[in-house]
Every structure is written in C-alpha cells, then in structure tokens.
Amino acid sequence: MKKLIIAIGGASGVIYGVRLLEILKDLRDVQTHLVMSRTAQINLRVETDWSVDQVRALADETYKPGDLAAPVSSGSFRTDGMIVAACSMKTLSGVVNSYADDLIVRAADVCLKDRRRLVLMPRETPLHEGHCRLMYEASKLGAIIAPPMPAFYQRPESLDDMVTQTAGRVLDLFDIDAGVVSRWAGAASPETP
C-alpha cells in the first residue's frame, strides 16, 4: 500500500488538494495523510462549498498544522512522498530554507532529507524573481515543481475537468493512474499551404 501526505497550503487553489483526496479516496491501495494549514481552511470556505470536516473525512489520517509530533514529522514514518496543493510562497520559502515551524514544512523537509518524492504546486501569478528563485532552489533540493497549469488538448468542458486533469497528472508522478487523465494520443499533422 502506498502512503501519501497531502498538504493543502494557504495559496488560492485549495480545490487541487481536495480533488487529489477525492480521487485517492476511491483507491484502496493508497493511504492518505492530510495536513491543512490554517489559511487553507479559510480559503476552503472562500473558494469552495466544502467544509473543513468534509475534506478531513476524505483522508485516512488527518493532522493539525501545528502538530510537530505527528507521525509524518519523522523520517521513521515511511511514506511514498508528499504533495503540497496548493503551495503558498510562504510554504515554498519554508521548504527551501528548512524553516520547519509547521507540520507542512516539517513533513516536506523529511521527504527531502530522506529522498522521497515531494511535489510542490505553487499557485501565484505573476511571479517575481524571488518566487522564481525559490522554485529553482526547491528543485535543486529535489522537489518537483508542478504549478497547476491547465492543459487544453483534451478540450476541457469545465473548470472541474481542468482541475481533475491537473490532479491526475500530479498523481502520475507517483505512478498512480486513477483513470482520470485524458492521455495525449497524438494528432494528425495539419496540412501546410
């Protein structure tokens, strides 16, 4: 069984974390461990119709953001990695600088030090040089930077389609195929004049 930490950070875009949990809830071979920042809990109410309790119910285990004694805070608790969706610039900065003053950053730091997969989904625009530098430094440390940028080749019909496609592609990074991704199968070459 795979164990994944799903962290929902304080950036706009909490629906990505919710959608990951929804998809993973139906997979019996994946156990989810949820950490939601306090700001994520506020954004959840602002951006969605989900309650904090409803989101927590999607996860197998949940932890408070200030619980630095939670199992996921230790490398001896084996996981297959972690996804931070969406990742605020504050969390990104904490990860890059190993400033583990909350459980999200501590669990991310554990993934990096133990060479486990860490996927960060930074959600900010436009980006200034400091943001770009932080993403570069996180990548150098071993994190995968996966901003939630929608694809259009599958011709999404709704925002929900775009969120699901992005979540599915992130799960691909953990070799989890939940059957939700519209896969590129090529296209006929357009005739040129």
mmCIF file with all atom_site columns, C-alpha atoms in Angstrom:
data_model
loop_
_atom_site.group_PDB
_atom_site.id
_atom_site.type_symbol
_atom_site.label_atom_id
_atom_site.label_alt_id
_atom_site.label_comp_id
_atom_site.label_asym_id
_atom_site.label_entity_id
_atom_site.label_seq_id
_atom_site.pdbx_PDB_ins_code
_atom_site.Cartn_x
_atom_site.Cartn_y
_atom_site.Cartn_z
_atom_site.occupancy
_atom_site.B_iso_or_equiv
_atom_site.pdbx_formal_charge
_atom_site.auth_seq_id
_atom_site.auth_comp_id
_atom_site.auth_asym_id
_atom_site.auth_atom_id
_atom_site.pdbx_PDB_model_num
ATOM 1   C CA . MET A 1 1   ? 0.000   0.000  0.000   1.00 0.00 ? 1   MET A CA 1
ATOM 2   C CA . LYS A 1 2   ? 1.218   3.486  -0.870  1.00 0.00 ? 2   LYS A CA 1
ATOM 3   C CA . LYS A 1 3   ? 1.167   6.220  1.766   1.00 0.00 ? 3   LYS A CA 1
ATOM 4   C CA . LEU A 1 4   ? 0.879   9.800  0.546   1.00 0.00 ? 4   LEU A CA 1
ATOM 5   C CA . ILE A 1 5   ? 0.920   13.006 2.513   1.00 0.00 ? 5   ILE A CA 1
ATOM 6   C CA . ILE A 1 6   ? -1.488  15.521 1.020   1.00 0.00 ? 6   ILE A CA 1
ATOM 7   C CA . ALA A 1 7   ? -0.875  19.028 2.310   1.00 0.00 ? 7   ALA A CA 1
ATOM 8   C CA . ILE A 1 8   ? -3.240  21.829 1.456   1.00 0.00 ? 8   ILE A CA 1
ATOM 9   C CA . GLY A 1 9   ? -1.389  25.092 1.823   1.00 0.00 ? 9   GLY A CA 1
ATOM 10  C CA . GLY A 1 10  ? -2.627  28.641 2.131   1.00 0.00 ? 10  GLY A CA 1
ATOM 11  C CA . ALA A 1 11  ? -2.473  29.647 -1.523  1.00 0.00 ? 11  ALA A CA 1
ATOM 12  C CA . SER A 1 12  ? -5.551  30.106 -3.644  1.00 0.00 ? 12  SER A CA 1
ATOM 13  C CA . GLY A 1 13  ? -6.366  26.822 -5.345  1.00 0.00 ? 13  GLY A CA 1
ATOM 14  C CA . VAL A 1 14  ? -7.292  24.599 -2.395  1.00 0.00 ? 14  VAL A CA 1
ATOM 15  C CA . ILE A 1 15  ? -9.563  22.678 -4.784  1.00 0.00 ? 15  ILE A CA 1
ATOM 16  C CA . TYR A 1 16  ? -6.466  20.893 -6.138  1.00 0.00 ? 16  TYR A CA 1
ATOM 17  C CA . GLY A 1 17  ? -5.814  19.340 -2.744  1.00 0.00 ? 17  GLY A CA 1
ATOM 18  C CA . VAL A 1 18  ? -9.479  18.478 -2.317  1.00 0.00 ? 18  VAL A CA 1
ATOM 19  C CA . ARG A 1 19  ? -9.613  16.865 -5.759  1.00 0.00 ? 19  ARG A CA 1
ATOM 20  C CA . LEU A 1 20  ? -6.500  14.786 -5.024  1.00 0.00 ? 20  LEU A CA 1
ATOM 21  C CA . LEU A 1 21  ? -8.187  13.483 -1.874  1.00 0.00 ? 21  LEU A CA 1
ATOM 22  C CA . GLU A 1 22  ? -11.420 12.761 -3.753  1.00 0.00 ? 22  GLU A CA 1
ATOM 23  C CA . ILE A 1 23  ? -9.569  10.754 -6.389  1.00 0.00 ? 23  ILE A CA 1
ATOM 24  C CA . LEU A 1 24  ? -7.424  8.886  -3.871  1.00 0.00 ? 24  LEU A CA 1
ATOM 25  C CA . LYS A 1 25  ? -10.415 8.052  -1.634  1.00 0.00 ? 25  LYS A CA 1
ATOM 26  C CA . ASP A 1 26  ? -11.577 5.567  -4.271  1.00 0.00 ? 26  ASP A CA 1
ATOM 27  C CA . LEU A 1 27  ? -8.196  3.800  -4.464  1.00 0.00 ? 27  LEU A CA 1
ATOM 28  C CA . ARG A 1 28  ? -7.903  1.075  -1.851  1.00 0.00 ? 28  ARG A CA 1
ATOM 29  C CA . ASP A 1 29  ? -4.145  0.745  -2.299  1.00 0.00 ? 29  ASP A CA 1
ATOM 30  C CA . VAL A 1 30  ? -3.340  4.362  -1.312  1.00 0.00 ? 30  VAL A CA 1
ATOM 31  C CA . GLN A 1 31  ? -3.484  5.664  2.264   1.00 0.00 ? 31  GLN A CA 1
ATOM 32  C CA . THR A 1 32  ? -3.712  9.451  2.628   1.00 0.00 ? 32  THR A CA 1
ATOM 33  C CA . HIS A 1 33  ? -2.360  11.636 5.426   1.00 0.00 ? 33  HIS A CA 1
ATOM 34  C CA . LEU A 1 34  ? -3.789  15.161 5.371   1.00 0.00 ? 34  LEU A CA 1
ATOM 35  C CA . VAL A 1 35  ? -2.390  18.399 6.765   1.00 0.00 ? 35  VAL A CA 1
ATOM 36  C CA . MET A 1 36  ? -4.281  21.632 6.097   1.00 0.00 ? 36  MET A CA 1
ATOM 37  C CA . SER A 1 37  ? -2.813  24.988 7.006   1.00 0.00 ? 37  SER A CA 1
ATOM 38  C CA . ARG A 1 38  ? -4.954  27.477 8.888   1.00 0.00 ? 38  ARG A CA 1
ATOM 39  C CA . THR A 1 39  ? -5.060  29.714 5.828   1.00 0.00 ? 39  THR A CA 1
ATOM 40  C CA . ALA A 1 40  ? -6.120  26.750 3.669   1.00 0.00 ? 40  ALA A CA 1
ATOM 41  C CA . GLN A 1 41  ? -9.062  26.268 5.989   1.00 0.00 ? 41  GLN A CA 1
ATOM 42  C CA . ILE A 1 42  ? -10.060 29.905 5.443   1.00 0.00 ? 42  ILE A CA 1
ATOM 43  C CA . ASN A 1 43  ? -9.559  29.621 1.671   1.00 0.00 ? 43  ASN A CA 1
ATOM 44  C CA . LEU A 1 44  ? -11.650 26.460 1.620   1.00 0.00 ? 44  LEU A CA 1
ATOM 45  C CA . ARG A 1 45  ? -14.642 28.458 2.868   1.00 0.00 ? 45  ARG A CA 1
ATOM 46  C CA . VAL A 1 46  ? -13.928 31.348 0.488   1.00 0.00 ? 46  VAL A CA 1
ATOM 47  C CA . GLU A 1 47  ? -13.239 29.308 -2.667  1.00 0.00 ? 47  GLU A CA 1
ATOM 48  C CA . THR A 1 48  ? -15.476 26.226 -2.335  1.00 0.00 ? 48  THR A CA 1
ATOM 49  C CA . ASP A 1 49  ? -18.637 24.830 -0.815  1.00 0.00 ? 49  ASP A CA 1
ATOM 50  C CA . TRP A 1 50  ? -16.581 22.247 1.124   1.00 0.00 ? 50  TRP A CA 1
ATOM 51  C CA . SER A 1 51  ? -16.345 22.336 4.895   1.00 0.00 ? 51  SER A CA 1
ATOM 52  C CA . VAL A 1 52  ? -13.132 21.509 6.736   1.00 0.00 ? 52  VAL A CA 1
ATOM 53  C CA . ASP A 1 53  ? -14.794 18.428 8.240   1.00 0.00 ? 53  ASP A CA 1
ATOM 54  C CA . GLN A 1 54  ? -15.897 17.195 4.802   1.00 0.00 ? 54  GLN A CA 1
ATOM 55  C CA . VAL A 1 55  ? -12.343 17.488 3.470   1.00 0.00 ? 55  VAL A CA 1
ATOM 56  C CA . ARG A 1 56  ? -10.881 15.780 6.531   1.00 0.00 ? 56  ARG A CA 1
ATOM 57  C CA . ALA A 1 57  ? -13.347 12.918 6.012   1.00 0.00 ? 57  ALA A CA 1
ATOM 58  C CA . LEU A 1 58  ? -11.768 12.245 2.598   1.00 0.00 ? 58  LEU A CA 1
ATOM 59  C CA . ALA A 1 59  ? -8.404  11.391 4.211   1.00 0.00 ? 59  ALA A CA 1
ATOM 60  C CA . ASP A 1 60  ? -7.414  8.256  6.063   1.00 0.00 ? 60  ASP A CA 1
ATOM 61  C CA . GLU A 1 61  ? -5.494  10.254 8.694   1.00 0.00 ? 61  GLU A CA 1
ATOM 62  C CA . THR A 1 62  ? -5.514  13.973 9.493   1.00 0.00 ? 62  THR A CA 1
ATOM 63  C CA . TYR A 1 63  ? -3.145  16.146 11.492  1.00 0.00 ? 63  TYR A CA 1
ATOM 64  C CA . LYS A 1 64  ? -3.278  19.682 12.821  1.00 0.00 ? 64  LYS A CA 1
ATOM 65  C CA . PRO A 1 65  ? -0.824  22.088 11.171  1.00 0.00 ? 65  PRO A CA 1
ATOM 66  C CA . GLY A 1 66  ? 0.915   22.839 14.476  1.00 0.00 ? 66  GLY A CA 1
ATOM 67  C CA . ASP A 1 67  ? 1.363   19.182 15.487  1.00 0.00 ? 67  ASP A CA 1
ATOM 68  C CA . LEU A 1 68  ? 5.099   18.802 15.054  1.00 0.00 ? 68  LEU A CA 1
ATOM 69  C CA . ALA A 1 69  ? 4.927   15.467 16.890  1.00 0.00 ? 69  ALA A CA 1
ATOM 70  C CA . ALA A 1 70  ? 2.630   13.880 14.258  1.00 0.00 ? 70  ALA A CA 1
ATOM 71  C CA . PRO A 1 71  ? 3.857   10.657 12.626  1.00 0.00 ? 71  PRO A CA 1
ATOM 72  C CA . VAL A 1 72  ? 4.548   12.414 9.293   1.00 0.00 ? 72  VAL A CA 1
ATOM 73  C CA . SER A 1 73  ? 7.063   14.698 11.050  1.00 0.00 ? 73  SER A CA 1
ATOM 74  C CA . SER A 1 74  ? 9.556   11.832 11.322  1.00 0.00 ? 74  SER A CA 1
ATOM 75  C CA . GLY A 1 75  ? 11.561  10.026 8.685   1.00 0.00 ? 75  GLY A CA 1
ATOM 76  C CA . SER A 1 76  ? 10.982  6.784  10.568  1.00 0.00 ? 76  SER A CA 1
ATOM 77  C CA . PHE A 1 77  ? 7.323   7.003  9.459   1.00 0.00 ? 77  PHE A CA 1
ATOM 78  C CA . ARG A 1 78  ? 7.611   5.632  5.939   1.00 0.00 ? 78  ARG A CA 1
ATOM 79  C CA . THR A 1 79  ? 5.667   7.328  3.150   1.00 0.00 ? 79  THR A CA 1
ATOM 80  C CA . ASP A 1 80  ? 5.916   7.367  -0.626  1.00 0.00 ? 80  ASP A CA 1
ATOM 81  C CA . GLY A 1 81  ? 6.093   11.140 -0.582  1.00 0.00 ? 81  GLY A CA 1
ATOM 82  C CA . MET A 1 82  ? 4.074   14.298 -0.363  1.00 0.00 ? 82  MET A CA 1
ATOM 83  C CA . ILE A 1 83  ? 2.066   16.721 -2.475  1.00 0.00 ? 83  ILE A CA 1
ATOM 84  C CA . VAL A 1 84  ? 1.542   20.343 -1.416  1.00 0.00 ? 84  VAL A CA 1
ATOM 85  C CA . ALA A 1 85  ? -1.549  21.569 -3.276  1.00 0.00 ? 85  ALA A CA 1
ATOM 86  C CA . ALA A 1 86  ? -1.703  24.469 -3.476  1.00 0.00 ? 86  ALA A CA 1
ATOM 87  C CA . CYS A 1 87  ? 1.651   25.663 -2.218  1.00 0.00 ? 87  CYS A CA 1
ATOM 88  C CA . SER A 1 88  ? 1.885   29.235 -0.966  1.00 0.00 ? 88  SER A CA 1
ATOM 89  C CA . MET A 1 89  ? 5.069   31.234 -1.410  1.00 0.00 ? 89  MET A CA 1
ATOM 90  C CA . LYS A 1 90  ? 5.414   31.222 2.389   1.00 0.00 ? 90  LYS A CA 1
ATOM 91  C CA . THR A 1 91  ? 5.400   27.411 2.437   1.00 0.00 ? 91  THR A CA 1
ATOM 92  C CA . LEU A 1 92  ? 7.768   27.291 -0.533  1.00 0.00 ? 92  LEU A CA 1
ATOM 93  C CA . SER A 1 93  ? 10.137  29.623 1.299   1.00 0.00 ? 93  SER A CA 1
ATOM 94  C CA . GLY A 1 94  ? 9.899   27.483 4.426   1.00 0.00 ? 94  GLY A CA 1
ATOM 95  C CA . VAL A 1 95  ? 10.746  24.345 2.435   1.00 0.00 ? 95  VAL A CA 1
ATOM 96  C CA . VAL A 1 96  ? 13.723  25.934 0.685   1.00 0.00 ? 96  VAL A CA 1
ATOM 97  C CA . ASN A 1 97  ? 15.106  27.330 3.926   1.00 0.00 ? 97  ASN A CA 1
ATOM 98  C CA . SER A 1 98  ? 14.284  24.267 6.095   1.00 0.00 ? 98  SER A CA 1
ATOM 99  C CA . TYR A 1 99  ? 12.246  26.566 8.332   1.00 0.00 ? 99  TYR A CA 1
ATOM 100 C CA . ALA A 1 100 ? 10.042  23.816 9.741   1.00 0.00 ? 100 ALA A CA 1
ATOM 101 C CA . ASP A 1 101 ? 7.828   25.805 12.098  1.00 0.00 ? 101 ASP A CA 1
ATOM 102 C CA . ASP A 1 102 ? 4.678   23.957 10.991  1.00 0.00 ? 102 ASP A CA 1
ATOM 103 C CA . LEU A 1 103 ? 3.828   20.387 10.050  1.00 0.00 ? 103 LEU A CA 1
ATOM 104 C CA . ILE A 1 104 ? 3.586   21.015 6.308   1.00 0.00 ? 104 ILE A CA 1
ATOM 105 C CA . VAL A 1 105 ? 7.134   22.330 6.073   1.00 0.00 ? 105 VAL A CA 1
ATOM 106 C CA . ARG A 1 106 ? 8.466   19.731 8.524   1.00 0.00 ? 106 ARG A CA 1
ATOM 107 C CA . ALA A 1 107 ? 6.916   16.837 6.564   1.00 0.00 ? 107 ALA A CA 1
ATOM 108 C CA . ALA A 1 108 ? 8.241   18.310 3.313   1.00 0.00 ? 108 ALA A CA 1
ATOM 109 C CA . ASP A 1 109 ? 11.697  18.621 4.864   1.00 0.00 ? 109 ASP A CA 1
ATOM 110 C CA . VAL A 1 110 ? 11.515  14.955 5.915   1.00 0.00 ? 110 VAL A CA 1
ATOM 111 C CA . CYS A 1 111 ? 10.679  13.959 2.347   1.00 0.00 ? 111 CYS A CA 1
ATOM 112 C CA . LEU A 1 112 ? 13.641  15.893 1.008   1.00 0.00 ? 112 LEU A CA 1
ATOM 113 C CA . LYS A 1 113 ? 16.143  14.611 3.573   1.00 0.00 ? 113 LYS A CA 1
ATOM 114 C CA . ASP A 1 114 ? 15.021  11.007 3.068   1.00 0.00 ? 114 ASP A CA 1
ATOM 115 C CA . ARG A 1 115 ? 14.954  11.419 -0.729  1.00 0.00 ? 115 ARG A CA 1
ATOM 116 C CA . ARG A 1 116 ? 11.230  10.810 -1.005  1.00 0.00 ? 116 ARG A CA 1
ATOM 117 C CA . ARG A 1 117 ? 9.176   12.415 -3.735  1.00 0.00 ? 117 ARG A CA 1
ATOM 118 C CA . LEU A 1 118 ? 7.976   15.931 -2.897  1.00 0.00 ? 118 LEU A CA 1
ATOM 119 C CA . VAL A 1 119 ? 5.673   17.663 -5.366  1.00 0.00 ? 119 VAL A CA 1
ATOM 120 C CA . LEU A 1 120 ? 5.004   21.359 -4.833  1.00 0.00 ? 120 LEU A CA 1
ATOM 121 C CA . MET A 1 121 ? 2.132   23.020 -6.678  1.00 0.00 ? 121 MET A CA 1
ATOM 122 C CA . PRO A 1 122 ? 2.905   26.739 -6.305  1.00 0.00 ? 122 PRO A CA 1
ATOM 123 C CA . ARG A 1 123 ? -0.086  28.916 -7.096  1.00 0.00 ? 123 ARG A CA 1
ATOM 124 C CA . GLU A 1 124 ? 0.841   32.536 -7.610  1.00 0.00 ? 124 GLU A CA 1
ATOM 125 C CA . THR A 1 125 ? 0.858   34.897 -10.555 1.00 0.00 ? 125 THR A CA 1
ATOM 126 C CA . PRO A 1 126 ? 2.614   36.903 -11.743 1.00 0.00 ? 126 PRO A CA 1
ATOM 127 C CA . LEU A 1 127 ? 5.914   35.655 -10.375 1.00 0.00 ? 127 LEU A CA 1
ATOM 128 C CA . HIS A 1 128 ? 8.738   37.937 -9.344  1.00 0.00 ? 128 HIS A CA 1
ATOM 129 C CA . GLU A 1 129 ? 12.407  36.980 -9.224  1.00 0.00 ? 129 GLU A CA 1
ATOM 130 C CA . GLY A 1 130 ? 12.195  35.862 -5.590  1.00 0.00 ? 130 GLY A CA 1
ATOM 131 C CA . HIS A 1 131 ? 9.387   33.406 -6.380  1.00 0.00 ? 131 HIS A CA 1
ATOM 132 C CA . CYS A 1 132 ? 11.323  32.033 -9.352  1.00 0.00 ? 132 CYS A CA 1
ATOM 133 C CA . ARG A 1 133 ? 14.473  31.720 -7.251  1.00 0.00 ? 133 ARG A CA 1
ATOM 134 C CA . LEU A 1 134 ? 12.599  29.795 -4.555  1.00 0.00 ? 134 LEU A CA 1
ATOM 135 C CA . MET A 1 135 ? 11.196  27.346 -7.119  1.00 0.00 ? 135 MET A CA 1
ATOM 136 C CA . TYR A 1 136 ? 14.674  26.898 -8.603  1.00 0.00 ? 136 TYR A CA 1
ATOM 137 C CA . GLU A 1 137 ? 16.193  26.263 -5.167  1.00 0.00 ? 137 GLU A CA 1
ATOM 138 C CA . ALA A 1 138 ? 13.414  23.808 -4.239  1.00 0.00 ? 138 ALA A CA 1
ATOM 139 C CA . SER A 1 139 ? 14.079  21.928 -7.467  1.00 0.00 ? 139 SER A CA 1
ATOM 140 C CA . LYS A 1 140 ? 17.800  21.795 -6.684  1.00 0.00 ? 140 LYS A CA 1
ATOM 141 C CA . LEU A 1 141 ? 16.921  20.275 -3.291  1.00 0.00 ? 141 LEU A CA 1
ATOM 142 C CA . GLY A 1 142 ? 14.978  17.510 -5.046  1.00 0.00 ? 142 GLY A CA 1
ATOM 143 C CA . ALA A 1 143 ? 11.397  18.792 -5.108  1.00 0.00 ? 143 ALA A CA 1
ATOM 144 C CA . ILE A 1 144 ? 9.303   18.555 -8.240  1.00 0.00 ? 144 ILE A CA 1
ATOM 145 C CA . ILE A 1 145 ? 7.713   21.881 -9.118  1.00 0.00 ? 145 ILE A CA 1
ATOM 146 C CA . ALA A 1 146 ? 4.294   21.320 -10.690 1.00 0.00 ? 146 ALA A CA 1
ATOM 147 C CA . PRO A 1 147 ? 2.349   24.581 -10.939 1.00 0.00 ? 147 PRO A CA 1
ATOM 148 C CA . PRO A 1 148 ? -1.319  23.896 -11.651 1.00 0.00 ? 148 PRO A CA 1
ATOM 149 C CA . MET A 1 149 ? -1.286  24.985 -15.279 1.00 0.00 ? 149 MET A CA 1
ATOM 150 C CA . PRO A 1 150 ? -4.248  23.659 -17.236 1.00 0.00 ? 150 PRO A CA 1
ATOM 151 C CA . ALA A 1 151 ? -3.820  21.701 -20.451 1.00 0.00 ? 151 ALA A CA 1
ATOM 152 C CA . PHE A 1 152 ? -6.277  22.260 -23.281 1.00 0.00 ? 152 PHE A CA 1
ATOM 153 C CA . TYR A 1 153 ? -5.545  19.434 -25.738 1.00 0.00 ? 153 TYR A CA 1
ATOM 154 C CA . GLN A 1 154 ? -8.213  17.305 -24.063 1.00 0.00 ? 154 GLN A CA 1
ATOM 155 C CA . ARG A 1 155 ? -10.722 20.114 -24.733 1.00 0.00 ? 155 ARG A CA 1
ATOM 156 C CA . PRO A 1 156 ? -11.989 20.575 -21.180 1.00 0.00 ? 156 PRO A CA 1
ATOM 157 C CA . GLU A 1 157 ? -15.637 21.469 -20.907 1.00 0.00 ? 157 GLU A CA 1
ATOM 158 C CA . SER A 1 158 ? -15.450 22.854 -17.381 1.00 0.00 ? 158 SER A CA 1
ATOM 159 C CA . LEU A 1 159 ? -13.161 24.132 -14.679 1.00 0.00 ? 159 LEU A CA 1
ATOM 160 C CA . ASP A 1 160 ? -13.757 20.785 -12.955 1.00 0.00 ? 160 ASP A CA 1
ATOM 161 C CA . ASP A 1 161 ? -12.280 18.978 -15.988 1.00 0.00 ? 161 ASP A CA 1
ATOM 162 C CA . MET A 1 162 ? -9.127  21.118 -15.783 1.00 0.00 ? 162 MET A CA 1
ATOM 163 C CA . VAL A 1 163 ? -8.704  20.579 -12.029 1.00 0.00 ? 163 VAL A CA 1
ATOM 164 C CA . THR A 1 164 ? -9.167  16.821 -12.395 1.00 0.00 ? 164 THR A CA 1
ATOM 165 C CA . GLN A 1 165 ? -6.683  16.594 -15.286 1.00 0.00 ? 165 GLN A CA 1
ATOM 166 C CA . THR A 1 166 ? -4.059  18.515 -13.310 1.00 0.00 ? 166 THR A CA 1
ATOM 167 C CA . ALA A 1 167 ? -4.608  16.382 -10.198 1.00 0.00 ? 167 ALA A CA 1
ATOM 168 C CA . GLY A 1 168 ? -4.333  13.214 -12.258 1.00 0.00 ? 168 GLY A CA 1
ATOM 169 C CA . ARG A 1 169 ? -1.085  14.364 -13.853 1.00 0.00 ? 169 ARG A CA 1
ATOM 170 C CA . VAL A 1 170 ? 0.376   15.055 -10.401 1.00 0.00 ? 170 VAL A CA 1
ATOM 171 C CA . LEU A 1 171 ? -0.593  11.542 -9.312  1.00 0.00 ? 171 LEU A CA 1
ATOM 172 C CA . ASP A 1 172 ? 1.234   10.248 -12.404 1.00 0.00 ? 172 ASP A CA 1
ATOM 173 C CA . LEU A 1 173 ? 4.415   11.483 -10.691 1.00 0.00 ? 173 LEU A CA 1
ATOM 174 C CA . PHE A 1 174 ? 3.792   8.804  -8.030  1.00 0.00 ? 174 PHE A CA 1
ATOM 175 C CA . ASP A 1 175 ? 2.937   6.112  -10.606 1.00 0.00 ? 175 ASP A CA 1
ATOM 176 C CA . ILE A 1 176 ? -0.718  6.296  -9.602  1.00 0.00 ? 176 ILE A CA 1
ATOM 177 C CA . ASP A 1 177 ? -3.126  6.027  -12.523 1.00 0.00 ? 177 ASP A CA 1
ATOM 178 C CA . ALA A 1 178 ? -6.623  6.658  -11.219 1.00 0.00 ? 178 ALA A CA 1
ATOM 179 C CA . GLY A 1 179 ? -8.124  6.651  -14.699 1.00 0.00 ? 179 GLY A CA 1
ATOM 180 C CA . VAL A 1 180 ? -8.915  10.380 -14.646 1.00 0.00 ? 180 VAL A CA 1
ATOM 181 C CA . VAL A 1 181 ? -6.312  11.705 -17.096 1.00 0.00 ? 181 VAL A CA 1
ATOM 182 C CA . SER A 1 182 ? -7.128  12.330 -20.747 1.00 0.00 ? 182 SER A CA 1
ATOM 183 C CA . ARG A 1 183 ? -3.944  10.978 -22.322 1.00 0.00 ? 183 ARG A CA 1
ATOM 184 C CA . TRP A 1 184 ? -2.392  12.553 -25.400 1.00 0.00 ? 184 TRP A CA 1
ATOM 185 C CA . ALA A 1 185 ? -2.633  10.125 -28.291 1.00 0.00 ? 185 ALA A CA 1
ATOM 186 C CA . GLY A 1 186 ? -1.132  12.325 -30.960 1.00 0.00 ? 186 GLY A CA 1
ATOM 187 C CA . ALA A 1 187 ? -2.760  14.421 -33.622 1.00 0.00 ? 187 ALA A CA 1
ATOM 188 C CA . ALA A 1 188 ? -2.843  14.411 -37.365 1.00 0.00 ? 188 ALA A CA 1
ATOM 189 C CA . SER A 1 189 ? -0.314  16.825 -38.804 1.00 0.00 ? 189 SER A CA 1
ATOM 190 C CA . PRO A 1 190 ? -2.061  19.855 -40.204 1.00 0.00 ? 190 PRO A CA 1
ATOM 191 C CA . GLU A 1 191 ? -1.584  20.417 -43.888 1.00 0.00 ? 191 GLU A CA 1
ATOM 192 C CA . THR A 1 192 ? 0.668   23.330 -44.619 1.00 0.00 ? 192 THR A CA 1
ATOM 193 C CA . PRO A 1 193 ? -0.029  25.618 -47.554 1.00 0.00 ? 193 PRO A CA 1
#
